[in-house]
Coordinates of C-alpha atoms in Angstrom, one line a residue:
X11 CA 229.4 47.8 -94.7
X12 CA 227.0 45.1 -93.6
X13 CA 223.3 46.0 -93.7
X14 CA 222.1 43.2 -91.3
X15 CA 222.7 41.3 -88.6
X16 CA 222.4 37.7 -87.4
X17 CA 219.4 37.8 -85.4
X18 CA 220.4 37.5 -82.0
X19 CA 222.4 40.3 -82.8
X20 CA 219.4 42.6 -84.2
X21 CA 217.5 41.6 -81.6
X22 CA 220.4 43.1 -79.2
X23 CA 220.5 46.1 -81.3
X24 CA 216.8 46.3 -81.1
X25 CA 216.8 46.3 -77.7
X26 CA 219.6 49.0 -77.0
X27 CA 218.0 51.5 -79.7
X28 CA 214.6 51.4 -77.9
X29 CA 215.9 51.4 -74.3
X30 CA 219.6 53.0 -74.0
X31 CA 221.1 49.4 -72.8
X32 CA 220.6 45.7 -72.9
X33 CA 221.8 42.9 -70.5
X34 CA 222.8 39.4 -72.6
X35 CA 223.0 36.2 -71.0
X36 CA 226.0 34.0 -71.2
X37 CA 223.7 31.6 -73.4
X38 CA 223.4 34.0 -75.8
X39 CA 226.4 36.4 -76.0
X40 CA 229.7 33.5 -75.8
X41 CA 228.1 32.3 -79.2
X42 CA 227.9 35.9 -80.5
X43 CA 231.6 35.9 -79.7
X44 CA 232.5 32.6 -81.7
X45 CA 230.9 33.6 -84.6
X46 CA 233.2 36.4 -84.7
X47 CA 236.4 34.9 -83.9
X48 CA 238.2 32.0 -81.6
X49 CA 238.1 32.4 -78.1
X50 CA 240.3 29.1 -78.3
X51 CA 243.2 30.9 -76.1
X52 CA 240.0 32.5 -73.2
X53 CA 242.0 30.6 -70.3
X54 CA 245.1 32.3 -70.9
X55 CA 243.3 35.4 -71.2
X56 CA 240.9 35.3 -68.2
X57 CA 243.8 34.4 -66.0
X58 CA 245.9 37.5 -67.4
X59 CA 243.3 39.1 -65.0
X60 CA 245.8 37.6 -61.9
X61 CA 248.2 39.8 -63.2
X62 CA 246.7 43.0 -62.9
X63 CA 248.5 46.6 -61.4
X64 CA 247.0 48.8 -58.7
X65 CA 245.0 51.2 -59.3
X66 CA 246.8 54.4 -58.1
X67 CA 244.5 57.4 -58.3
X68 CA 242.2 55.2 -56.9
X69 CA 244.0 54.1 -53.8
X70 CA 244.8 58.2 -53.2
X71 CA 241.5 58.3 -52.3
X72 CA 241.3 55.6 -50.0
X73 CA 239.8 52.8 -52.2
X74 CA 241.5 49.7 -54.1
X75 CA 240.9 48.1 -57.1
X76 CA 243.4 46.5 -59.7
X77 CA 243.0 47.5 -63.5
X78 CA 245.6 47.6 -67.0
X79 CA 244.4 49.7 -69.9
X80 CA 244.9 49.8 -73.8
X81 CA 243.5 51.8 -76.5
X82 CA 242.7 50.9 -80.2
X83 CA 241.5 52.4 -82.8
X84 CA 238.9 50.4 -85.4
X85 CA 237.6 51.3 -88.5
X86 CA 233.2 51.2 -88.6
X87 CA 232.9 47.3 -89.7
X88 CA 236.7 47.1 -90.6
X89 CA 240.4 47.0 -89.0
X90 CA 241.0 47.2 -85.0
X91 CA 244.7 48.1 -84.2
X92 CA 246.5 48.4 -80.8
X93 CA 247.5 51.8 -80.9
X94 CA 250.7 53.4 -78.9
X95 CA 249.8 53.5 -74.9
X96 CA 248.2 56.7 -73.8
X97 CA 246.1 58.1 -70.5
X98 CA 243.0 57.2 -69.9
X99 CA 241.1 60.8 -69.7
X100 CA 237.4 61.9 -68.5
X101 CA 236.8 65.4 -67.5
X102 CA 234.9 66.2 -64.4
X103 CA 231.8 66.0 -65.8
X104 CA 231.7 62.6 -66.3
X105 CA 233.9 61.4 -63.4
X106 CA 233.3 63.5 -60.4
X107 CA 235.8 61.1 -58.5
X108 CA 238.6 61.2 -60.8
X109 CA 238.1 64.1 -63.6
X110 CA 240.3 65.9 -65.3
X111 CA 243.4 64.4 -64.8
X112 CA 245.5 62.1 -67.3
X113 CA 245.6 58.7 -65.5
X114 CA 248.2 56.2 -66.9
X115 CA 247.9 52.7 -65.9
X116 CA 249.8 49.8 -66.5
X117 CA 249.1 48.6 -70.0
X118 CA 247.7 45.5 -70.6
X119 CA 250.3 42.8 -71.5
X120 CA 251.0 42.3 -75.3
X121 CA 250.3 39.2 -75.5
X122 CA 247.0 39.7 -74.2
X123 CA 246.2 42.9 -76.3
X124 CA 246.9 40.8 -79.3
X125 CA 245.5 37.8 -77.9
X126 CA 242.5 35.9 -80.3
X127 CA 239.6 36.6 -77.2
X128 CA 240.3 40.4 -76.7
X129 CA 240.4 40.9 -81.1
X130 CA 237.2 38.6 -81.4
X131 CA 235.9 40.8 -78.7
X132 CA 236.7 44.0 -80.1
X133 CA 235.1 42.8 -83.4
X134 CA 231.8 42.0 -81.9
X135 CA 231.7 45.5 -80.4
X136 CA 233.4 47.3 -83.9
X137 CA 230.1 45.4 -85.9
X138 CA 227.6 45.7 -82.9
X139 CA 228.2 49.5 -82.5
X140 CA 229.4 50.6 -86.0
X141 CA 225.7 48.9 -86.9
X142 CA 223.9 51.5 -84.1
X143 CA 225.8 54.4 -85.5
X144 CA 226.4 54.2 -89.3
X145 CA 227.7 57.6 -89.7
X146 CA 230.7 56.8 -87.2
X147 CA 233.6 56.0 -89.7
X148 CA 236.3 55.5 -87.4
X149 CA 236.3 54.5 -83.4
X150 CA 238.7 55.5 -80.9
X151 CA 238.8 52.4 -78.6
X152 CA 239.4 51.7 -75.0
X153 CA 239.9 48.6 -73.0
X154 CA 240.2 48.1 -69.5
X155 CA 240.8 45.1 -67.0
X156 CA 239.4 45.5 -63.6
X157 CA 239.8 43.7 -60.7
X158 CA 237.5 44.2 -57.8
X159 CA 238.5 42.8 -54.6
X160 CA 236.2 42.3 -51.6
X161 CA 237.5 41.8 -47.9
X162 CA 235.8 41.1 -44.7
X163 CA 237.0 44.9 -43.6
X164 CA 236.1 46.4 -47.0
X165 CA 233.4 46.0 -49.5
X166 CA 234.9 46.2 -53.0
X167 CA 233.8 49.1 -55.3
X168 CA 232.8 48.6 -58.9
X169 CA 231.9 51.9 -59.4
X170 CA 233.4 53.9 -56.9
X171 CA 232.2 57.4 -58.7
X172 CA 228.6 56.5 -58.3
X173 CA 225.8 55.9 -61.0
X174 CA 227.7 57.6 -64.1
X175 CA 228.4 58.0 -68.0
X176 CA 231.5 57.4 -69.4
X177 CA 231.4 60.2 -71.9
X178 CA 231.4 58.0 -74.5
X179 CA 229.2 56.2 -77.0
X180 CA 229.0 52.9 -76.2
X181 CA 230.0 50.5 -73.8
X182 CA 230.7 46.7 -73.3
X183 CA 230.7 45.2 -70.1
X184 CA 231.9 41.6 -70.2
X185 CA 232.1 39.5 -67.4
X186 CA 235.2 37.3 -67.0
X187 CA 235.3 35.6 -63.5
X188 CA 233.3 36.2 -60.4
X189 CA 235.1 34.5 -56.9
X190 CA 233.4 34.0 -53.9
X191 CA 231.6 37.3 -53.4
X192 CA 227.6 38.5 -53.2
X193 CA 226.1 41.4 -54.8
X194 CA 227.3 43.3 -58.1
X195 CA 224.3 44.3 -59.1
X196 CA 224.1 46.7 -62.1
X197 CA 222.0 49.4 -62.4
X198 CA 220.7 51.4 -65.0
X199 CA 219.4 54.9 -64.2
X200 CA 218.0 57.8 -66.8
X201 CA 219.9 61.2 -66.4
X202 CA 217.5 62.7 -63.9
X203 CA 217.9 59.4 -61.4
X204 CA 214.5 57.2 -62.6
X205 CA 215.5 53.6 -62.1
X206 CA 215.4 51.7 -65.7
X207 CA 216.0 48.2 -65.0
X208 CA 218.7 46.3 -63.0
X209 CA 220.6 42.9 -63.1
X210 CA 223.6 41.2 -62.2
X211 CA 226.5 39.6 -64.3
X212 CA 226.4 36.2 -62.7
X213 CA 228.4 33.8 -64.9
X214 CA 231.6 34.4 -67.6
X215 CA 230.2 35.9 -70.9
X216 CA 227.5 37.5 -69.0
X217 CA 227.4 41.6 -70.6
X218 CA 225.9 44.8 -70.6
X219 CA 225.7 46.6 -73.9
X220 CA 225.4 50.7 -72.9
X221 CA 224.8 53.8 -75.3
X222 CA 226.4 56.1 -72.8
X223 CA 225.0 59.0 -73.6
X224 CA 221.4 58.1 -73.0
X225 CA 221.4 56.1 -69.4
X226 CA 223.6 56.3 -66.2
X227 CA 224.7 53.1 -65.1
X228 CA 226.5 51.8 -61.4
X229 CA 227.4 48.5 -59.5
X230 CA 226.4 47.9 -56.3
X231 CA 229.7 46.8 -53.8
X232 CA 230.5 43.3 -53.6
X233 CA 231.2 41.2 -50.3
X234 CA 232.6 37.7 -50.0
X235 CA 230.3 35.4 -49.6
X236 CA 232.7 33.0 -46.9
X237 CA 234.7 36.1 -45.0
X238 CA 238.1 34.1 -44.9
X239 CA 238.3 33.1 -48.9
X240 CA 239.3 35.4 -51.4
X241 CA 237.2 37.6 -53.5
X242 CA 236.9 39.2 -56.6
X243 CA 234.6 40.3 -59.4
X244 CA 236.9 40.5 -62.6
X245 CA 235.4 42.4 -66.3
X246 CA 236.6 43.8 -69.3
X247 CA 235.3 47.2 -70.2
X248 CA 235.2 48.7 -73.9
X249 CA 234.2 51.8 -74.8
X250 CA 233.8 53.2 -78.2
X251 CA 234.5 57.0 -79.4
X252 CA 233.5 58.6 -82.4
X253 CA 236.4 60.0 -83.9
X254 CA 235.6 64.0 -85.0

């Protein structure tokens, strides 16, 4: 197991250890990425997003938003591997919205679960978290696509559930294409609502990098900037797990 890393990434680690979350600019996270693996196939892979399912708990409750899901499981500083598709779970406490029911998306196409970006992605998170808990020896993974689409008539909804936790232990938030809309901004909250810090995932590699069980975090809703073009905010969302 790796005692150190390159410095960008301590500094990262730093930063989430002494805070609960860090924001990373484009600048610096896309070479984070490469160092870990290609990103050589990322157009394929950001356009995957154009392909996305409804979201249909969501839409139940009158809101929209497109999403596919997949779960892995990764050994701390070693092997990610898809596992078999399963429901994406949070109990109540965590998702006052949508708790404690076993929602089962569309998965996310095989050739984008296996694709280079999403493993050199996964590795990045496997060595960045695995580093912040070095007891953890195996993750349970999740990965999400979302969409967010923003009309005219309707705002689009990041975070429909409020400021929240995920009832995990880390997060990723990676930005992967933002179209023709305004606001987004994320917000970082402690448990008992004191505002931490705030910022907004602006350009493709931008990320957040979350220890869930410290800080709430939310997006603001998004509205197109020119009311008769498309718009959308798309991101990737990984979580890690300790496995008991």
């Amino acid at each position: 197991m790796p005692t150190t890393l390159p410095l960008p990434m301590s500094q990262l680690s730093d930063e989430v250890r002494r805070e609960g979350f860090c924001f990373v600019t484009a600048d610096v996270m896309q070479p984070l990425l490469s160092s870990m693996g290609t990103l050589a196939d990322w157009p394929d892979f950001a356009q995957s997003w154009d392909h996305l399912g409804p979201d249909p708990y969501l839409a139940a409750k009158g809101r929209f938003r497109r999403r596919r899901h997949a779960t892995y499981t990764a050994q701390a500083n070693g092997t990610v591997a898809l596992a078999p598709h399963q429901a994406h779970y949070q109990s109540l406490q965590y998702n006052a919205l949508q708790g404690d029911i076993e929602r089962w998306f569309e998965p996310i196409d095989p050739a984008v679960a296996n694709s280079g970006s999403l493993h050199t992605i996964l590795a990045f998170c496997n060595d960045f978290f695995s580093t912040l808990a070095a007891h953890v020896a195996d993750w349970h993974v999740e990965v999400h696509q979302f969409r967010i689409e923003a009309s005219v008539d309707a705002a689009g909804e990041p975070t429909p559930e409020g400021s929240h936790r995920d009832g995990v232990d880390f997060v990723l938030v990676l930005l992967v294409d933002r179209h023709n809309i305004d606001s987004g901004t994320t917000t970082i909250h402690t448990p008992d609502g004191k505002p931490l810090g705030d910022f907004t995932l602006a350009h493709t590699f931008d990320a957040a990098l979350i220890h869930d069980p410290r800080v709430f975090h939310g997006v603001t809703p998004v509205t197109p900037l020119v009311p008769t073009e498309p718009a959308h905010r798309d991101v990737l969302v990984v979580t890690f797990r300790a496995k008991p």
